[in-house]
mmCIF file of C-alpha atoms in Angstrom:
data_model
loop_
_atom_site.group_PDB
_atom_site.id
_atom_site.type_symbol
_atom_site.label_atom_id
_atom_site.label_comp_id
_atom_site.label_asym_id
_atom_site.label_seq_id
_atom_site.Cartn_x
_atom_site.Cartn_y
_atom_site.Cartn_z
ATOM 1 C CA PRO L 728 157.146 -17.945 23.785
ATOM 2 C CA PRO L 729 155.835 -17.526 28.245
ATOM 3 C CA PRO L 730 152.431 -16.962 30.643
ATOM 4 C CA ALA L 731 150.064 -15.474 33.223
ATOM 5 C CA SER L 732 146.731 -12.737 43.000
ATOM 6 C CA SER L 733 150.242 -11.385 42.528
ATOM 7 C CA PRO L 734 152.777 -9.332 44.502
ATOM 8 C CA PRO L 735 152.890 -5.607 43.666
ATOM 9 C CA PRO L 736 155.135 -4.646 40.760
ATOM 10 C CA PRO L 737 158.631 -3.458 41.672
ATOM 11 C CA THR L 738 159.043 0.258 42.237
ATOM 12 C CA THR L 739 162.865 0.260 42.524
ATOM 13 C CA SER L 740 165.560 -0.604 40.061
ATOM 14 C CA THR L 741 166.432 -3.914 41.775
ATOM 15 C CA LEU L 742 166.447 -6.722 39.229
ATOM 16 C CA PRO L 743 164.271 -9.673 40.328
ATOM 17 C CA ALA L 744 164.809 -13.246 39.287
ATOM 18 C CA ALA L 745 163.623 -13.961 35.777
ATOM 19 C CA MET L 746 161.037 -16.750 35.771
ATOM 20 C CA ALA L 747 158.915 -17.963 32.897
ATOM 21 C CA SER L 748 156.147 -20.498 32.489
ATOM 22 C CA PRO L 749 154.886 -21.081 28.902
ATOM 23 C CA ARG L 750 152.076 -23.201 30.340
ATOM 24 C CA GLY L 751 150.666 -20.136 32.060
ATOM 25 C CA GLU L 752 150.753 -20.766 35.837
ATOM 26 C CA SER L 753 149.377 -17.550 37.385
ATOM 27 C CA ALA L 754 152.276 -16.859 39.780
ATOM 28 C CA ALA L 755 154.882 -17.193 37.003
ATOM 29 C CA GLU L 756 152.765 -15.061 34.687
ATOM 30 C CA ASP L 757 152.933 -12.130 37.077
ATOM 31 C CA VAL L 758 156.732 -12.408 37.247
ATOM 32 C CA VAL L 759 156.846 -12.477 33.445
ATOM 33 C CA GLU L 760 154.749 -9.307 33.343
ATOM 34 C CA ARG L 761 157.048 -7.471 35.736
ATOM 35 C CA VAL L 762 160.342 -8.639 34.224
ATOM 36 C CA ASP L 763 159.832 -9.277 30.512
ATOM 37 C CA VAL L 764 159.271 -5.640 29.724
ATOM 38 C CA ARG L 765 159.134 -4.362 26.133
ATOM 39 C CA LEU L 766 158.203 -0.688 25.906
ATOM 40 C CA ARG L 767 158.075 -0.369 22.127
ATOM 41 C CA VAL L 768 157.563 -2.592 19.120
ATOM 42 C CA GLU L 769 160.548 -4.901 18.779
ATOM 43 C CA ASP L 770 161.521 -7.097 15.899
ATOM 44 C CA LEU L 771 158.803 -9.721 15.845
ATOM 45 C CA ARG L 772 159.964 -13.202 16.795
ATOM 46 C CA LEU L 773 158.031 -16.030 15.237
ATOM 47 C CA THR L 774 157.580 -19.687 16.044
ATOM 48 C CA GLU L 775 156.003 -22.503 14.023
ATOM 49 C CA VAL L 776 152.721 -24.118 15.013
ATOM 50 C CA LEU L 777 150.342 -26.413 13.152
ATOM 51 C CA CYS L 778 146.910 -25.229 12.101
ATOM 52 C CA CYS L 779 144.057 -26.854 10.275
ATOM 53 C CA ARG L 780 141.892 -25.373 7.519
ATOM 54 C CA ALA L 781 138.166 -25.931 8.034
ATOM 55 C CA GLU L 782 134.720 -24.653 7.202
ATOM 56 C CA ALA L 783 133.591 -21.842 9.508
ATOM 57 C CA ARG L 784 130.550 -23.873 10.560
ATOM 58 C CA GLN L 785 132.903 -26.539 11.968
ATOM 59 C CA ALA L 786 134.985 -24.072 14.003
ATOM 60 C CA GLY L 787 132.919 -24.432 17.184
ATOM 61 C CA ALA L 788 133.194 -28.222 17.161
ATOM 62 C CA LEU L 789 136.940 -27.999 16.484
ATOM 63 C CA VAL L 790 137.546 -25.566 19.323
ATOM 64 C CA GLN L 791 135.515 -27.771 21.691
ATOM 65 C CA LEU L 792 137.591 -30.818 20.664
ATOM 66 C CA LEU L 793 140.891 -28.946 21.077
ATOM 67 C CA SER L 794 139.915 -27.511 24.479
ATOM 68 C CA THR L 795 140.081 -31.068 25.864
ATOM 69 C CA CYS L 796 142.993 -32.620 23.953
ATOM 70 C CA LEU L 797 145.167 -29.568 23.022
ATOM 71 C CA SER L 798 144.320 -26.808 25.515
ATOM 72 C CA LEU L 799 147.703 -24.978 25.139
ATOM 73 C CA PRO L 800 147.573 -22.612 28.154
ATOM 74 C CA HIS L 801 151.108 -21.425 27.274
ATOM 75 C CA LEU L 802 149.754 -20.047 23.963
ATOM 76 C CA LYS L 803 146.601 -18.441 25.328
ATOM 77 C CA TYR L 804 147.702 -15.060 23.943
ATOM 78 C CA LEU L 805 146.913 -16.469 20.468
ATOM 79 C CA LYS L 806 143.323 -16.554 19.294
ATOM 80 C CA ARG L 807 142.279 -20.048 18.303
ATOM 81 C CA VAL L 808 140.535 -19.158 15.042
ATOM 82 C CA ARG L 809 141.578 -16.981 12.090
ATOM 83 C CA ARG L 810 139.189 -16.294 9.220
ATOM 84 C CA LEU L 811 140.531 -16.904 5.738
ATOM 85 C CA PRO L 812 139.404 -14.390 3.093
ATOM 86 C CA ALA L 813 138.159 -15.853 -0.178
ATOM 87 C CA GLY L 814 140.860 -15.960 -2.823
ATOM 88 C CA ALA L 815 143.646 -15.736 -0.281
ATOM 89 C CA GLY L 816 145.897 -17.624 -2.676
ATOM 90 C CA ASP L 817 146.184 -20.729 -0.491
ATOM 91 C CA GLY L 818 143.160 -22.640 -1.722
ATOM 92 C CA ALA L 819 140.837 -20.998 0.784
ATOM 93 C CA ALA L 820 137.189 -20.817 -0.109
ATOM 94 C CA SER L 821 134.675 -18.333 1.182
ATOM 95 C CA GLY L 822 133.639 -19.096 4.751
ATOM 96 C CA GLN L 823 136.782 -21.051 5.690
ATOM 97 C CA VAL L 824 138.950 -20.524 8.757
ATOM 98 C CA LEU L 825 142.339 -21.551 10.119
ATOM 99 C CA VAL L 826 142.173 -23.163 13.548
ATOM 100 C CA LEU L 827 145.266 -23.150 15.769
ATOM 101 C CA LEU L 828 146.244 -26.679 16.820
ATOM 102 C CA GLY L 829 149.584 -26.154 18.563
ATOM 103 C CA PRO L 830 153.270 -27.119 18.395
ATOM 104 C CA ARG L 831 154.019 -30.013 16.067
ATOM 105 C CA ASP L 832 155.071 -32.404 18.865
ATOM 106 C CA ASP L 833 151.787 -31.818 20.719
ATOM 107 C CA VAL L 834 149.691 -32.360 17.594
ATOM 108 C CA GLU L 835 151.559 -35.514 16.601
ATOM 109 C CA GLY L 836 151.040 -36.817 20.156
ATOM 110 C CA MET L 837 147.253 -36.633 19.977
ATOM 111 C CA ALA L 838 145.306 -39.747 20.826
ATOM 112 C CA PRO L 839 144.198 -41.703 17.725
ATOM 113 C CA ALA L 840 140.500 -41.071 18.406
ATOM 114 C CA ASP L 841 141.057 -37.326 18.745
ATOM 115 C CA ARG L 842 143.202 -37.296 15.592
ATOM 116 C CA GLU L 843 140.454 -39.108 13.670
ATOM 117 C CA GLU L 844 137.879 -36.532 14.825
ATOM 118 C CA LEU L 845 140.204 -33.692 13.869
ATOM 119 C CA GLU L 846 140.561 -35.130 10.358
ATOM 120 C CA ARG L 847 136.802 -35.497 10.069
ATOM 121 C CA LEU L 848 136.203 -31.807 10.945
ATOM 122 C CA SER L 849 139.013 -30.254 8.896
ATOM 123 C CA HIS L 850 140.431 -30.253 5.372
ATOM 124 C CA GLU L 851 144.164 -30.196 5.998
ATOM 125 C CA VAL L 852 146.847 -29.595 8.609
ATOM 126 C CA ARG L 853 149.607 -27.147 7.732
ATOM 127 C CA PRO L 854 152.327 -25.057 9.487
ATOM 128 C CA GLU L 855 151.887 -21.371 10.245
ATOM 129 C CA MET L 856 154.243 -18.825 11.859
ATOM 130 C CA VAL L 857 152.885 -17.004 14.921
ATOM 131 C CA PRO L 858 154.345 -14.598 17.521
ATOM 132 C CA SER L 859 156.633 -16.409 19.993
ATOM 133 C CA PHE L 860 155.467 -14.400 23.019
ATOM 134 C CA PRO L 861 152.503 -12.208 23.953
ATOM 135 C CA PRO L 862 152.444 -8.457 23.264
ATOM 136 C CA ASN L 863 153.228 -6.291 26.232
ATOM 137 C CA THR L 864 152.230 -2.942 24.682
ATOM 138 C CA ARG L 865 149.360 -1.713 22.544
ATOM 139 C CA GLU L 866 151.896 -0.910 19.800
ATOM 140 C CA GLN L 867 153.080 -4.511 19.727
ATOM 141 C CA PHE L 868 149.527 -5.799 19.717
ATOM 142 C CA ASP L 869 148.513 -3.602 16.801
ATOM 143 C CA ALA L 870 151.621 -4.500 14.777
ATOM 144 C CA TRP L 871 151.630 -8.259 15.464
ATOM 145 C CA CYS L 872 147.932 -8.963 14.832
ATOM 146 C CA SER L 873 148.720 -8.895 11.110
ATOM 147 C CA THR L 874 150.675 -12.102 11.663
ATOM 148 C CA TRP L 875 148.064 -13.916 13.763
ATOM 149 C CA PRO L 876 145.011 -12.667 15.814
ATOM 150 C CA LEU L 877 146.059 -12.041 19.406
ATOM 151 C CA ASN L 878 144.629 -11.448 22.855
ATOM 152 C CA PHE L 879 146.050 -8.512 24.744
ATOM 153 C CA ARG L 880 146.410 -7.913 28.489
ATOM 154 C CA PRO L 881 148.527 -4.863 29.453
ATOM 155 C CA PRO L 882 151.334 -5.547 32.004
ATOM 156 C CA GLN L 883 150.303 -5.017 35.600
ATOM 157 C CA GLY L 884 151.248 -1.523 36.796
ATOM 158 C CA GLY L 885 151.171 -0.008 33.310
ATOM 159 C CA ILE L 886 153.792 1.979 31.438
ATOM 160 C CA LYS L 887 154.630 4.135 34.476
ATOM 161 C CA THR L 888 155.921 1.072 36.286
ATOM 162 C CA LEU L 889 157.914 -0.080 33.270
ATOM 163 C CA ASN L 890 159.459 3.368 32.867
ATOM 164 C CA SER L 891 160.879 3.244 36.414
ATOM 165 C CA PHE L 892 163.766 1.126 35.056
ATOM 166 C CA SER L 893 166.784 2.486 33.227
ATOM 167 C CA PRO L 894 167.515 1.444 29.617
ATOM 168 C CA SER L 895 170.416 -0.753 30.760
ATOM 169 C CA GLU L 896 168.218 -2.473 33.361
ATOM 170 C CA LEU L 897 165.515 -3.060 30.755
ATOM 171 C CA SER L 898 168.106 -4.581 28.418
ATOM 172 C CA SER L 899 169.371 -6.888 31.171
ATOM 173 C CA MET L 900 165.863 -7.937 32.169
ATOM 174 C CA ARG L 901 164.970 -8.666 28.566
ATOM 175 C CA SER L 902 168.077 -10.813 28.105
ATOM 176 C CA PHE L 903 167.500 -12.792 31.306
ATOM 177 C CA MET L 904 163.811 -13.191 30.476
ATOM 178 C CA HIS L 905 164.591 -14.599 27.041
ATOM 179 C CA GLU L 906 166.949 -17.064 28.681
ATOM 180 C CA ALA L 907 164.293 -18.118 31.192
ATOM 181 C CA LEU L 908 161.738 -18.588 28.396
ATOM 182 C CA GLY L 909 164.242 -20.736 26.542
ATOM 183 C CA LEU L 910 164.793 -22.908 29.626
ATOM 184 C CA ALA L 911 161.005 -23.257 30.070
ATOM 185 C CA SER L 912 160.651 -24.409 26.467
ATOM 186 C CA GLU L 913 163.496 -26.859 26.986
ATOM 187 C CA GLY L 914 161.747 -28.310 30.012
ATOM 188 C CA HIS L 915 158.488 -28.599 28.040
ATOM 189 C CA ARG L 916 160.203 -30.417 25.149
ATOM 190 C CA ALA L 917 161.833 -32.783 27.662
ATOM 191 C CA GLY L 918 158.378 -33.736 28.972
ATOM 192 C CA GLY L 919 158.650 -31.886 32.240
ATOM 193 C CA CYS L 920 156.863 -28.932 33.741
ATOM 194 C CA ALA L 921 157.222 -25.985 31.360
ATOM 195 C CA VAL L 922 158.837 -23.573 33.832
ATOM 196 C CA GLY L 923 162.202 -21.860 33.524
ATOM 197 C CA CYS L 924 164.052 -19.727 36.061
ATOM 198 C CA VAL L 925 167.191 -17.581 35.959
ATOM 199 C CA ILE L 926 168.336 -16.128 39.306
ATOM 200 C CA VAL L 927 170.537 -13.035 39.004
ATOM 201 C CA ASP L 928 172.634 -11.170 41.548
ATOM 202 C CA PRO L 929 171.382 -7.554 41.131
ATOM 203 C CA SER L 930 174.645 -6.054 42.353
ATOM 204 C CA SER L 931 176.810 -7.725 39.706
ATOM 205 C CA LEU L 932 174.214 -8.947 37.150
ATOM 206 C CA GLU L 933 175.840 -12.364 37.339
ATOM 207 C CA VAL L 934 173.653 -15.432 36.967
ATOM 208 C CA VAL L 935 173.544 -17.341 40.253
ATOM 209 C CA ALA L 936 171.462 -20.279 39.077
ATOM 210 C CA ARG L 937 169.506 -21.612 36.106
ATOM 211 C CA ALA L 938 166.848 -24.335 36.173
ATOM 212 C CA HIS L 939 163.813 -25.652 34.363
ATOM 213 C CA GLY L 940 160.960 -27.981 35.292
#
């Protein structure tokens, strides 16, 4: 999805609890960085969001509007604006852009006045597929930017910290992290705080508890 001071990154192979916050609370972000480790380019996972097509000269006004009514801190790894090349095959004219709005439920829940202003500034609203979670390596960033423009912040501690875990530990962390991200998304859809947590016994790798906001 997932995320951002923070405790130092782990230097042992002990598996911490997997916690995720798509809304981007700073404490949860740091846990995501230490647990949701992906050393190489994985199969890209995509999620649907709504975007609007608009003239480039309207992009600034659109971004200002969206910063107040659709701030989307849990998607801050996605750039808000993507330029459309002329003749892109989708009706785009020279000087047009795609502006990221957000998940369908959030867009459909906009206040009527904000929706009216959005329609005034844009030509159409349409779905687009974007990466479901932020890149954790430069390789992922380079590969995934072809799907949608991204922001990139390397995991705290760098690759040396990530390499301190064994392949089996990395696989377990990844699995638990994906589960925590799913719980966080479930909490967000239910109207609660978008935080998910999976607590794991490191000696047995059994899940002790699961919860979401």
